[in-house]
PDB file of C-alpha atoms in Angstrom:
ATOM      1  CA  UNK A   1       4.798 -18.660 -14.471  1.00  0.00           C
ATOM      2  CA  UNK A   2       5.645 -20.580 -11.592  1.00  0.00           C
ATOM      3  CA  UNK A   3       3.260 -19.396  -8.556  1.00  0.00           C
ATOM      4  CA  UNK A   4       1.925 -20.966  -5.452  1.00  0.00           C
ATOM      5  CA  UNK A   5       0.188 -19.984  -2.289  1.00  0.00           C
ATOM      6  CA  UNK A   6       0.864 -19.826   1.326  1.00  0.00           C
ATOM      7  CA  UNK A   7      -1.319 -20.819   3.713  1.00  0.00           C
ATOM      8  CA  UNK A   8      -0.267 -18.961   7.501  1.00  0.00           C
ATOM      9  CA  UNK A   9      -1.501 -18.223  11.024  1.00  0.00           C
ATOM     10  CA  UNK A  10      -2.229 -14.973  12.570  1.00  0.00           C
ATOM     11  CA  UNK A  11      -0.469 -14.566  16.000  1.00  0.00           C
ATOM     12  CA  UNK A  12       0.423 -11.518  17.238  1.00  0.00           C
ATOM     13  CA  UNK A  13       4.198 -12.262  17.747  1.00  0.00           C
ATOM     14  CA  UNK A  14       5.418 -12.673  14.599  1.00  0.00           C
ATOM     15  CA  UNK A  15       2.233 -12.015  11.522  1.00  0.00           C
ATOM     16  CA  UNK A  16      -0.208  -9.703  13.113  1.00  0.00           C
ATOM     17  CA  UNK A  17      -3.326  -8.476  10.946  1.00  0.00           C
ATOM     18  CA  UNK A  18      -2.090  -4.186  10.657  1.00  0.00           C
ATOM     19  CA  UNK A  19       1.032  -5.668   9.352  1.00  0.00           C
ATOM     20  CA  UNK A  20      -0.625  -7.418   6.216  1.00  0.00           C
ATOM     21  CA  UNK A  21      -3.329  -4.543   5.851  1.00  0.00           C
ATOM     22  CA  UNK A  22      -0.239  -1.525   6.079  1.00  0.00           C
ATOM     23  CA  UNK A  23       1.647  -3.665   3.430  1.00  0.00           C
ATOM     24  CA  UNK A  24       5.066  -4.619   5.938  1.00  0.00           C
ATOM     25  CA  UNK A  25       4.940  -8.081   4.045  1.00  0.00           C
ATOM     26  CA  UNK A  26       4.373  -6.862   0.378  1.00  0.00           C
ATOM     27  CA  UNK A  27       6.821  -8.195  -2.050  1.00  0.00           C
ATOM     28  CA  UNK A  28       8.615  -9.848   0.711  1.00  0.00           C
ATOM     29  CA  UNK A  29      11.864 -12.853  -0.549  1.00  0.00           C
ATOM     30  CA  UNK A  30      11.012 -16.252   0.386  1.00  0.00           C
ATOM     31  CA  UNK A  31      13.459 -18.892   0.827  1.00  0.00           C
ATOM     32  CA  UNK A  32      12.451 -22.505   1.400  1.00  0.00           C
ATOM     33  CA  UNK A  33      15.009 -24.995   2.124  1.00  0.00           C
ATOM     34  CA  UNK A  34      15.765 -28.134   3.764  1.00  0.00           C
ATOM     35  CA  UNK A  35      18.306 -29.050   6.516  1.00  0.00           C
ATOM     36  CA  UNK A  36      19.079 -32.194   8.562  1.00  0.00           C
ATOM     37  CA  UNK A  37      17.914 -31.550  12.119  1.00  0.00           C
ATOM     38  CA  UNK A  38      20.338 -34.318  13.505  1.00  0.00           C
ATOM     39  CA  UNK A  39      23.403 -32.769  11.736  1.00  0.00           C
ATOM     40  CA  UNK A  40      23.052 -28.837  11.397  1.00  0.00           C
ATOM     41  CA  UNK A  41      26.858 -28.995   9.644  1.00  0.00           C
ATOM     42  CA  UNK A  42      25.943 -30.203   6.226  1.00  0.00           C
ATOM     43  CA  UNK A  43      24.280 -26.898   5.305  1.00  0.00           C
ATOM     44  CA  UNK A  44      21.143 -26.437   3.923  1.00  0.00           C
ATOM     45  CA  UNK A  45      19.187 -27.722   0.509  1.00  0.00           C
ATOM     46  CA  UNK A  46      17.775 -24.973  -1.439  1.00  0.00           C
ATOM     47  CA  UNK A  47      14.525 -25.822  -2.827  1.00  0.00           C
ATOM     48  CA  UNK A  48      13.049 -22.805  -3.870  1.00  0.00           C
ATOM     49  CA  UNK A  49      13.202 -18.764  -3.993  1.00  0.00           C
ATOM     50  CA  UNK A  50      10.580 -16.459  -4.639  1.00  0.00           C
ATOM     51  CA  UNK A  51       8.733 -13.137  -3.370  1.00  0.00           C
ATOM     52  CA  UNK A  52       5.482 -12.605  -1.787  1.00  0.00           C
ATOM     53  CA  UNK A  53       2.566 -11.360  -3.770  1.00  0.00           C
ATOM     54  CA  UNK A  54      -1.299 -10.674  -2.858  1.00  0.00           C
ATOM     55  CA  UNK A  55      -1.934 -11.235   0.757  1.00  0.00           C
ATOM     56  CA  UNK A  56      -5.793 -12.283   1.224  1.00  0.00           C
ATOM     57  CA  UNK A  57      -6.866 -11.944   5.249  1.00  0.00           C
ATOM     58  CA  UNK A  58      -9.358 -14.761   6.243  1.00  0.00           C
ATOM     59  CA  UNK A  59     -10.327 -14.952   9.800  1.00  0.00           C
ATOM     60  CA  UNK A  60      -7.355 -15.838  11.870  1.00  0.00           C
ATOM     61  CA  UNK A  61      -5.296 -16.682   8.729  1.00  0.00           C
ATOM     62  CA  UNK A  62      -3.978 -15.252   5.626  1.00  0.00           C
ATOM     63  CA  UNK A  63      -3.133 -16.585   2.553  1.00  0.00           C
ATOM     64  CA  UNK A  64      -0.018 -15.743   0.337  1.00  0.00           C
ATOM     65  CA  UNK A  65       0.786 -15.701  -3.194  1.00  0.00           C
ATOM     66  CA  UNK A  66       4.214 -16.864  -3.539  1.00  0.00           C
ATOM     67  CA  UNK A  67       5.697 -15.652  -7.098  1.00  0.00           C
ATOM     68  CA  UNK A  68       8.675 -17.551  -8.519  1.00  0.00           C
ATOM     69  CA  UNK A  69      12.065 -16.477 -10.283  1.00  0.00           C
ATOM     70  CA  UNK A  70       9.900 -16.772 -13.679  1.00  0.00           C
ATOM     71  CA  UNK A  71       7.394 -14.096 -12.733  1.00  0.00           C
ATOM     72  CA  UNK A  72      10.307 -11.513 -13.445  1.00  0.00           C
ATOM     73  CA  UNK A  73       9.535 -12.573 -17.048  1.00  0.00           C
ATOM     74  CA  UNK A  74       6.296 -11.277 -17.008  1.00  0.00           C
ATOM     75  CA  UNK A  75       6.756  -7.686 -16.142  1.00  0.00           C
ATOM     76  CA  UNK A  76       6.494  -4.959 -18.768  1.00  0.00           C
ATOM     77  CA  UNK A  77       9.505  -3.099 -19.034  1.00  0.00           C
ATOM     78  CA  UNK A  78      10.062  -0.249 -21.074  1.00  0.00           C
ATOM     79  CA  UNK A  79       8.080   2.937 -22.221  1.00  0.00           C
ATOM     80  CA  UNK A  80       4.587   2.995 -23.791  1.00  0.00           C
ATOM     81  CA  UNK A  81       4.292   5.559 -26.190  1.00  0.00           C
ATOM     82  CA  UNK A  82       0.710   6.731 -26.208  1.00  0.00           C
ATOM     83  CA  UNK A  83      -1.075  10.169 -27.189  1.00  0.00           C
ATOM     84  CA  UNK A  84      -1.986  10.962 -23.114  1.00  0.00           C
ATOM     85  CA  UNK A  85       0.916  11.764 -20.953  1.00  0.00           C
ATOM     86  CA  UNK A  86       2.027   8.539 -19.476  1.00  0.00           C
ATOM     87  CA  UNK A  87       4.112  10.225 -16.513  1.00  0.00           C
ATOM     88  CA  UNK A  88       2.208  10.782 -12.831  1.00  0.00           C
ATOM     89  CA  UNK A  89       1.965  14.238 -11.662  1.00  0.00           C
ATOM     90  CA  UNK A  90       5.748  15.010  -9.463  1.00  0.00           C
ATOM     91  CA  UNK A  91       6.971  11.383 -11.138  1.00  0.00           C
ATOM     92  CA  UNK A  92      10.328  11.202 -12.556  1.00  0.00           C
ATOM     93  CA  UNK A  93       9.384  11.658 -15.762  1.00  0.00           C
ATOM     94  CA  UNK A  94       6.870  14.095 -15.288  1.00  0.00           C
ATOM     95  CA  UNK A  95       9.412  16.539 -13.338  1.00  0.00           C
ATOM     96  CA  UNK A  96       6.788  18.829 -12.196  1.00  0.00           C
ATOM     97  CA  UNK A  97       7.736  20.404  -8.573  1.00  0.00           C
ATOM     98  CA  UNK A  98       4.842  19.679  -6.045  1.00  0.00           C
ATOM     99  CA  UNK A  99       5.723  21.705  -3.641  1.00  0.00           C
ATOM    100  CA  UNK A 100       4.175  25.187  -4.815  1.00  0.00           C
ATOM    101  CA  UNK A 101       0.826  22.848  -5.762  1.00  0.00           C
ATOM    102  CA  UNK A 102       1.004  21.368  -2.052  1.00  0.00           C
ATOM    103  CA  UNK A 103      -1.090  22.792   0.914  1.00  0.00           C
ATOM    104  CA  UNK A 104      -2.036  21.586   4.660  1.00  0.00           C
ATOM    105  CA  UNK A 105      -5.123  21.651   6.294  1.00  0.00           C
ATOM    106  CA  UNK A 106      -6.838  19.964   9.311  1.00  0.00           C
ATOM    107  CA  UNK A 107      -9.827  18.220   9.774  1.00  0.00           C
ATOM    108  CA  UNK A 108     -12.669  19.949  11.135  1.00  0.00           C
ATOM    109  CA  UNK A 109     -15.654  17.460  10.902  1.00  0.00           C
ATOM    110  CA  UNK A 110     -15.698  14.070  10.103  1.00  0.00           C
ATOM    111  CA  UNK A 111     -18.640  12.813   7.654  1.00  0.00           C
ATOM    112  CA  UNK A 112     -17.563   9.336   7.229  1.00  0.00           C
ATOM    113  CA  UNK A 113     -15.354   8.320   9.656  1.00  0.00           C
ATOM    114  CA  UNK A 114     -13.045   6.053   7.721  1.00  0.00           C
ATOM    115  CA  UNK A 115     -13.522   8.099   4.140  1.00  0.00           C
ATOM    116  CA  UNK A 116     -14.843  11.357   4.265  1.00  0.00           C
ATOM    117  CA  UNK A 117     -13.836  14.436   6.502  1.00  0.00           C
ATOM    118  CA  UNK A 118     -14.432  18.443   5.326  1.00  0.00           C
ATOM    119  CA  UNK A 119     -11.741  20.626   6.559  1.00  0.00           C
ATOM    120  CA  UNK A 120     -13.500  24.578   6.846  1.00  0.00           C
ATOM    121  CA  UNK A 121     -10.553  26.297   5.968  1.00  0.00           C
ATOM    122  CA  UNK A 122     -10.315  25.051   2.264  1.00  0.00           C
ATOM    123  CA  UNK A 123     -11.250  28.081  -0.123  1.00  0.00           C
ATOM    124  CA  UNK A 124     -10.465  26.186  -3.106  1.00  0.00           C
ATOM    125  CA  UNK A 125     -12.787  25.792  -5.878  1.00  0.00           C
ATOM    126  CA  UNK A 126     -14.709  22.383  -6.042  1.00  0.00           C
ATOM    127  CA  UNK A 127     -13.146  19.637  -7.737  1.00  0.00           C
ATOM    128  CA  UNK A 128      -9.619  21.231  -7.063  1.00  0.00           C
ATOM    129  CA  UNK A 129      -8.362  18.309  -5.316  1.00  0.00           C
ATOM    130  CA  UNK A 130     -10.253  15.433  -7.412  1.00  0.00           C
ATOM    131  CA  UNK A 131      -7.661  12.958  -8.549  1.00  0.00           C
ATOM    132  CA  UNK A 132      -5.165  14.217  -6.030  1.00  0.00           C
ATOM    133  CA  UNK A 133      -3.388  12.562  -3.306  1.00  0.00           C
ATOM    134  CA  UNK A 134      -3.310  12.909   0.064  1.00  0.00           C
ATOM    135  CA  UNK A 135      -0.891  12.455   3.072  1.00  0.00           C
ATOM    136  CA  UNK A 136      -1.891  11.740   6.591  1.00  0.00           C
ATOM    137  CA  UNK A 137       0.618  14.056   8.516  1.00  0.00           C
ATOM    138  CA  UNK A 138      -0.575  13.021  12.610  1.00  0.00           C
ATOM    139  CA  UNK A 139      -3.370  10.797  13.498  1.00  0.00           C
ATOM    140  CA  UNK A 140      -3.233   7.393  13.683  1.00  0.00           C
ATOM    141  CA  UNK A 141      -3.267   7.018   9.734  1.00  0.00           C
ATOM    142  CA  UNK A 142       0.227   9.268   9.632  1.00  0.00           C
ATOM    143  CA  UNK A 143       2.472   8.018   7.237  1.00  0.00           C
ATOM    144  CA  UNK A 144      -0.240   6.898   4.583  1.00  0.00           C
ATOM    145  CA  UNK A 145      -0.721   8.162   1.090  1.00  0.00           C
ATOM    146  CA  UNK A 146      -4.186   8.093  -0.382  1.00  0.00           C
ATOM    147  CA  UNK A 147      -6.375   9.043  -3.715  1.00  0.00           C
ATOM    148  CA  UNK A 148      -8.757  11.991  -3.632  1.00  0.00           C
ATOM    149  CA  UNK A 149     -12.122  10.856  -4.671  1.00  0.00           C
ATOM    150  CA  UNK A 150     -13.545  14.125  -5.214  1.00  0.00           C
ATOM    151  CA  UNK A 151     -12.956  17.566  -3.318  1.00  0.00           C
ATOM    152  CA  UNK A 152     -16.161  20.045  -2.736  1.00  0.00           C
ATOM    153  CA  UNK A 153     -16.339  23.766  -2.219  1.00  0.00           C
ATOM    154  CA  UNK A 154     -16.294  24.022   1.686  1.00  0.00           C
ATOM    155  CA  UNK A 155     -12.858  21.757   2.060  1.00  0.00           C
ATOM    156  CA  UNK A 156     -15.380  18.321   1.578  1.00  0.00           C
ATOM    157  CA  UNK A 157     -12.865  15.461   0.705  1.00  0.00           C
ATOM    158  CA  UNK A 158     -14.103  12.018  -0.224  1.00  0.00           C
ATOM    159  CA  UNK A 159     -11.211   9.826  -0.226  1.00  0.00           C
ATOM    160  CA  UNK A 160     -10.996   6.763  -3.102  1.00  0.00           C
ATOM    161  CA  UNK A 161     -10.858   3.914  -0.403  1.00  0.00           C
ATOM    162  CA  UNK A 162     -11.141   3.434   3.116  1.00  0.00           C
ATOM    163  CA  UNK A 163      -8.637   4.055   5.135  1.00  0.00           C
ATOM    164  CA  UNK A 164      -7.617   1.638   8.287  1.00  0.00           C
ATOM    165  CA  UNK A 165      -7.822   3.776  11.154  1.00  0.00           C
ATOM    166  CA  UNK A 166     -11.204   6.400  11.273  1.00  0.00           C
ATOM    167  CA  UNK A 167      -9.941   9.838  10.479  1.00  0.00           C
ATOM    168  CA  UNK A 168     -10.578  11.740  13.336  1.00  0.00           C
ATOM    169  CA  UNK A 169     -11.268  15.913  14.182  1.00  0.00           C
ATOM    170  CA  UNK A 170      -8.051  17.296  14.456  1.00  0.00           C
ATOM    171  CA  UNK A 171      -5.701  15.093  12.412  1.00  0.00           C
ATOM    172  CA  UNK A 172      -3.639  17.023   9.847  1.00  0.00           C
ATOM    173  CA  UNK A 173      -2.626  16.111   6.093  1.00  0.00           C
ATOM    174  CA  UNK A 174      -1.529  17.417   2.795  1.00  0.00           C
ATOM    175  CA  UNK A 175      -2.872  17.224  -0.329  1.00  0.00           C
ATOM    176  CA  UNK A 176      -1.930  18.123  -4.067  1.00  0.00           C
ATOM    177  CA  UNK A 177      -3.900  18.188  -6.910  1.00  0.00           C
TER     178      UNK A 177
END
């Protein structure tokens, strides 16, 4: 497979670091092509097409996997057949409604600011929301899905990663199973 990488700049008017950690670039099309500067007429050269894989952040630059047309290739497509269920809980193919599963809650206490939060008014039973996902509804994380780590009696939630922004008393989410 034909890959490369891309070596950029951060500046804050056109790549800024949120943008690369939020995902605006992910899977972005590259074009690379030549012109002649004296004689903007004749068109353009293509040289090359691809999309933009892993982004790595170093410092005050990033760096850029560049996938070519042959990377396509690679992909699995298809079904796997496979004794577990293969579909994702409210996928396509799983076609379970999650709206009846799906409740809202608010954060009452913060435990690790940028992974763990308890919200009081949670009565479920511990481990109810392990493997679920959560939605950041206000706060400055709203917008952004997340894995549930592991869910205590008491409304604990440990979230799988970190999230960008701290989570913060007051900000509101919802969460399935």
């Amino acid at each position: 497979v034909d890959n490369s990488e891309i070596l950029g700049g951060i500046d804050d008017d056109s790549v800024q670091t949120l943008d690369v950690l939020n995902g605006r670039w992910d899977f972005a099309q590259v074009r690379f092509f030549e012109v002649n500067w004296d004689d903007l007429s004749m068109g353009h050269l293509k040289l090359r097409t691809g999309w933009i894989g892993e982004i790595k952040l170093r410092r005050q630059t990033y760096v850029a996997e560049l996938r070519g047309l042959m990377q396509a290739l690679v992909r699995e497509l298809g079904d796997l057949y496979a004794p577990d269920c293969q579909a994702d809980l409210g996928d396509s193919k799983c076609k379970v409604a999650l709206a009846p599963l799906t409740v809202t809650g608010t954060v009452t206490s913060v435990a690790v600011p940028v992974r763990a939060f308890y919200d009081s008014s949670r009565t479920e039973v511990a481990g109810w929301f392990t493997d679920g996902v959560l939605t950041w509804l206000t706060g400055d994380n709203a917008g952004r899905r997340i894995e549930v780590l592991s869910s205590s009696a008491g409304g604990g939630f440990d979230l799988f990663l970190h999230m960008i922004y701290p989570i913060q008393v007051g900000d509101t989410y919802s969460v399935y199973p």
